[in-house]
Amino acid sequence: MNEHLMLTIALPLLGAFLLPIIMRSSLAMGVWIGPAILGYGCWILGNLWLHGNGQPFSIAIGGFAPPIGINLYVDAMALLFAFATQLLGLIFWPFRLDQDTPKRQALMLLLVASSTGLALSGDLFNLYVFYELVAVSTFGLIAASSSGAAYVATIRYLILSGIGSVLTLFGIALIYAQTGTLNLAHLAQLAPDQLNNDLGLAAFLAILIGIGVKAELFPVNTWVPEVYATAASRLSAFLAGLVSKLAMLVILRLLLLIFHQPEATQVILILGILGVISGEFAAWRAKDMRRMLAFSSIGQLGVIFIAVALPDERGVLAVLALSLHHMLIKSGLFMLADHWGGSLDRLRGLAATSPLAGGLFVLFALSLVGMPPLPGFWAKFTLITELAGQTDPLYMIGLLVFLLATVIEASYLFRVAAKMYQTKPTENVRINAPDSGGLSLTTASLFGAGLIAVTVMVSPLGEALQAVAAQAQDVDLYIQTVLQQPLGERQ
Amino acid sequence: MILTPLDELLLFSGATLLVALILGRGLAAGWMVTILYGGQLLTLIKMAALGYSDTIIHASINFEIMGQSLSWRFDALSWFFALITVASALLSSWFSCGEWERSFKQHGGNIWLYHSAMALNVFTMLILLASGDLLSLFIGWELVSWAGFLLMAMAGGVATRAAMRYITYAMAGGMAVFGGIALVYVAAGSLQYEAILTAVDQMSTTQLWMLVVMFGSGFGIKMGLLPFHLWQAPAYAETPGPGSAFLGAISSRMGLFAILLVLVKLFGIVNIDSLKIPFTLIDARDLLAWIAVFTIILPTFTAMKQNDARHLLAWHGIGQGGYMLLGVVVADAMGGAGGLLHVFNHATYQAALFMAVTAVIHRTGTSDLNKLGGLVVRMPLSFVVLLVGIIGLAGLPPMNGFVSKWLVYRSLLNEGMPLLFLAAVIGTLGTILSVYKLIHNIFLGQLRIEHEQVKEAPWSMMVPMLILAAIIFITGLFPGIPLAWVASVQEVIGLPVTDYTLGGVESVSGSLDMIWVIGVLFAGFGIGAVIFYSAGRSKRVHQLDNYAGGHFLSADVRYQYSDNFYAGLMHLIGGWYRGSFLWLEKSVTSLVDFISLVMQGLYRRANAEFYLLSTALFVIAWVVI
Amino acid sequence: MAPMELILELTLMPLIAFLVGMMMVLMMRRIAAKIQRRVGPPLLQPLYDIVKLHSKRTQISHGLIHDIGIIMAMGGYIAAETLLPVPGMNGIAEKGGIITLLYLMMIPSLGLALGVGQCANPNGSIGIARALTAMLAYDIPLVIVIFGVAYAAGTTNLVDIIAQQQAGGFAAWGAVEMPLLAIAGLIAMHASLGKQPFEIYIAPAEIATGPMVEMSGKYLGGLFVMQCFQLYTTSVLYVSLFLGGGTTWFDFLLKSFLVLAIPVSIAYLFPRYRTEDLLRLMWKWPVMLGLIGVAFVL
Amino acid sequence: MSSINQIPVIEAKRGNPLSKVFDELVRFCRSRSLFILHYCTGCGAIELPPAMTSRFDMERLGIQPMVSPRQADILLITGYVSIKTLKRVILTYEQMGSPKYVIGICSCTVNGGMYWQSYATAKKLDEYMPVDLYIAGCMPRPEAVIAGLQQLMNRIQSGEANSWEDYFRNYDYYLGNQQKLFGDNWQTPTDIITEAKHYNLMGEGTFGEHTRLLEQHQKPLEALDMRLGHNLKEPTE
């Protein structure tokens, strides 16, 4: 099965190039190609998860063993995110048929392929390439939403992302200049000697800020509200839910494997705290649903950054739990918000016309603010117990900011919820609540069901995540897996 | 598997919730739910041994989640609070059956939501009360908060706004507790009570301070302690009728329960006493005591200015919470007993008062104190209930409120705390003033023309009210009944136990025997009645046959004094109502608003590249330097 | 104690209180007359008034609560008397204590307030509002005083407080040991009597005697009875707290009448304060004195 | 009817000597405790302060001023009574609790005095309410007032001063005179007829044409009795 893994990247990539051509000849066949590819990808990854022995493994590509060749590194964490990518790609598949369909679907396939690559890649440069691919496909997709505002937003995003790429490349160049290798395992081996200095730190920070653009890191996330507010909801959901997490994953990977400087974690922590503050406060005043969700997403990513800055295994666990939880919730919320554009006041009395949508919103909101026994609570519980255990006072500030942010979050989310459940309209305001589109509501319900399922199974899932975290934390295992037990032929 | 009584209780409670959810729209839903509450009460009575001894009943369910074990169990403390919870739920629910339900529906209320929210509240409260470790405590805590939100918000409009305010406060409190739990977890390595008990002794002063502040403020918000009290009155007052009776009776006492459990039982009053505030003479315990007395005084005097009966009562609910905390913080045998007994007593009279006011609203359609009057001739039984309730609330003999307040006063006297004592009495005096305004403006004075045809509240509402009134009187006459439970609660949470008798308290420095006091009082009334009725016959006259300086009164001119009732007093102290807490709340809100404006501005500016580059430069410069 | 004896005490104590109270009313009116250079009422004038009022042919009632209010006003004091020890008789003083007594003394006011409320006369309501305000004014110094005395004695049991003072002789009297509290108590006591200059809630020329405006016949008669009890209770309480109670009836009554004579003599020299002035006065001087006194006690 | 001497004195029928003593006692107490509502209608009121204060000191006779008619026994009419005032006087008189006594001070109350030509003045007070005692003079000195009061006290003690019963027993007569002056729709808030029924003070003259006229337009004056109302029907609209 392991050798099929390549296909999860290769097939969507191939599909992306072939799709426009096929579509031109047969639309009927074309529309099924994308979902089929992604479904197959899900199946492969699922199988791997179920039938694998739980041990990580590495796949060398192109016949060269690492550290010379490039490789895919597959541990539980990578597998999890790759699977989530394929699955969410399938769920958020752009079905809509118009003249842009081939373009959009091809870009979506490209996005999924590169995202999967981002999750699996074991090589710094490869990561960069996939990262760029993600960026390009995202621009395309946002622009394909083809509203005027979306174009403007895309331009801003494009510029920012471009500069970010340059910075990332700069960082990678620094590393390469220092160590002469870009293989992560090899770097992990060399890092304590060669990168544990100012240069390494500079490289890391450059990469952090570069990749941070996607991961909604504090000062470089200004594209977020506009893009999420103007792009198609399904795309926003995919970006907020998944792509940001993949960028985060990359940063986490680099931090765990290579950069052990305390300054690195400190920077992440500070930026995370600032992100939480800026995001949640900005969301408090947001006047429309999508922007509110976008700001909230910034805040949540800030929380995850705080978790990233935590040193040990429970920290990784917190990152994973928070990321997956946010992935679930934000996707669901963006799907709900599909038809909820415009002023928040339009939502007045919505629960009466669409009780399911109202109920789902409340459910997601409750989990987001960490109401036990919903999974959000357990994620947050992991985070705060870990934060409280640190001696550095900065972590204590992080803890306080996090608690404050949760209060603000509850305040603005439930202001909306209260509006929805308002039955007596005040004078001058007529109830003209938008209906929630059938498809997006169904999708949201899917996430809601998922959330409830997770609530029920929180205990086994928690243990599984703990194992994943332990594996991701283990640097020696990574090095050994990639360098000592190559699957390809050894030079 | 053999079910323990606690399992049965929780199952019963869950079943109540299910029935409310499934059948809540049906005709007899109210009655069914009420009967199920009765079942819960019976299960509680089955556990009555808890109220008289130091035993524990465990629930069969426990979980192991992410390395945390969660368990649930009942002891005397839980049982005492659960008894109050379930009994007030039973009576409130009974009150809502039948006619109130119908009129609620007619006015566009969602009766299904009401019953479900009530059942959910009771269920979550029982879960909270049963918590066997800090994590399950927190879970219960959050559940109770959100269930309360549901009940408060359901009336819509003003109520929703009040509920929003509540949930913001409650979230803040919840997060403080959450942070506190994290700190405890780090310090003790576990969230089990036993582990914490041993860890507390090794904690540094700073740690203990942080914990006291976080838990104290977190739980205090729910109790409506100053300065976190602003949410409570409007939230409770705007809850539909019997719901407000239930919430007013017990909801905010969950905060006290948690304080008792965490601050008193786990941390220990002695430890809290050792936390000195630098450069002052007071310690953390004094601080709590002073917070308690300010919680007594300020809300009570705010209540005096209210012109809406429900708001007036809700404000008093906050103030009465102060007595409970005060008693508990003084923490000698009498104080502890007084504070705990006041929880019980307060629940009885507050529920009765809210119900009586709801009955008045049900019949007249208003709770505006300036639009009522003279109803005693039309709703005499409601008047009696309200009278009994206000005597209890004001803490005068012969009702139960007197006993608990007496105990609190006595403890302050014994400990030699004159200022706290004085403050507590000022609170009582303020209460007397404002409850007289309540009963006068509703029931006394001139009956309005539009209320000529008003009828007494229906029996479905009357019976629970009368039961409550009877409880208020009987527990005033025999305070020993609840004091027995209180004594075992004191034992459980590690406070000294009072020496109680059926009629009151035995003490070297002055005892109290309510049976004698009330007996003599009623004998006095009897003699008074004999004197009174042995004199000539009297004749009732029309209310307009009244002295008006020679003026001829007519029904179309109001001859009633209700607005600005304590004009002379307000002339002096009116200027002292500065609304400082409101100002504080507003300024916090504006601060948040301002910050969020700045943050939004940050994101709205289009020069993202500038941020990126400047950050990059800054970071690199930082590294290089 | 034998039950018969107790029952005898419980009957005698209010009865004596009533009789002494009537004499106190007489003394008050006589003092007023003497100050105004009048002759004053005859010896049995209080009795004449009470009998006359109760023997009125037509009695105007405003409803059941009006009646009950009067009964409560009388009955509350009758009950309170049994908690107030007199020479040779303790009644049930040991079962209540001073705090209970203090609160029991609010029952008549509550009854009166209810009865007046039912009268549906705004003058009465204003009167009650003012009376409650006055209570808020004078009870604050009063409870400080009570606190000080009870704390100094280490008990709330009035019997013990009296016994302690008597055991120590004159030097152990509350007034000697705690002079500041005694002064504050005297002022508070004066205000609690509702006499000039603190009669804001009677104010005949302003609100037509406030609470009493609709009281006729036996209703007013009941209030006259209540006044007897009120004078008696107030002065005896003061004597018990500060002047060592009484060992014999003679010195007991002497002290009680003398104590009462002080505020009454002052009363007829002054006009009336406004409500807020009363509050200001009560919350300033007696409270200050009381707090200093308590500080000494502590 | 207007003459005091014509008022029949009803002897106490009770044979019990103890009750006789009791009645005696009550009458004595009534005579020794008189609360005056001095309704200051005219110039005569100026003579009351000296009567009350140190010079003459009414209190030594047990006479006290009172504020509200409910508390008072004696209604002092101290001077001329204009028609507008008379309405208030009657209202006040009816609100007083019986036994109650009316004393007319000054000539004006006897026959209008110097106002006898006035269109707006009630000339004879005893046409509108039974008067126990007139103290004539313009104005009478305090000595005269005190002397009058003492005479009243004697009459009370002997049981002669029961003019208040006359008001109940001959209500129709007084009401007729009142109606003549104030118009047919004259009504006071006090329900004299039910009061007379309640206290068994009905007489032959209680009812008559004037009371019938009153009943035609009378606003209901029944006391608001306490009721539960559970068995009441909804008012049909």
PDB file of C-alpha atoms in Angstrom, chain A residues 142 146-155 226-227 229-231 291:
ATOM      1  CA  ILE A 142     -10.105  33.282  -5.132  1.00  0.00           C
ATOM      2  CA  SER A 146     -14.688  36.717  -9.784  1.00  0.00           C
ATOM      3  CA  SER A 147     -16.293  39.438  -7.796  1.00  0.00           C
ATOM      4  CA  GLY A 148     -14.642  42.831  -7.868  1.00  0.00           C
ATOM      5  CA  ALA A 149     -13.874  42.729  -4.178  1.00  0.00           C
ATOM      6  CA  ALA A 150     -12.371  39.292  -4.540  1.00  0.00           C
ATOM      7  CA  TYR A 151      -9.929  40.589  -7.142  1.00  0.00           C
ATOM      8  CA  VAL A 152      -8.795  43.372  -4.888  1.00  0.00           C
ATOM      9  CA  ALA A 153      -8.408  40.960  -2.030  1.00  0.00           C
ATOM     10  CA  THR A 154      -6.459  38.589  -4.204  1.00  0.00           C
ATOM     11  CA  ILE A 155      -4.041  41.268  -5.268  1.00  0.00           C
ATOM     12  CA  GLU A 226     -10.909  40.482   3.017  1.00  0.00           C
ATOM     13  CA  VAL A 227     -10.175  37.204   1.308  1.00  0.00           C
ATOM     14  CA  ALA A 229     -15.148  37.655   3.314  1.00  0.00           C
ATOM     15  CA  THR A 230     -15.119  37.876  -0.457  1.00  0.00           C
ATOM     16  CA  ALA A 231     -14.102  34.423  -1.642  1.00  0.00           C
ATOM     17  CA  ARG A 291     -15.498  38.883   8.545  1.00  0.00           C
TER      18      ARG A 291
END
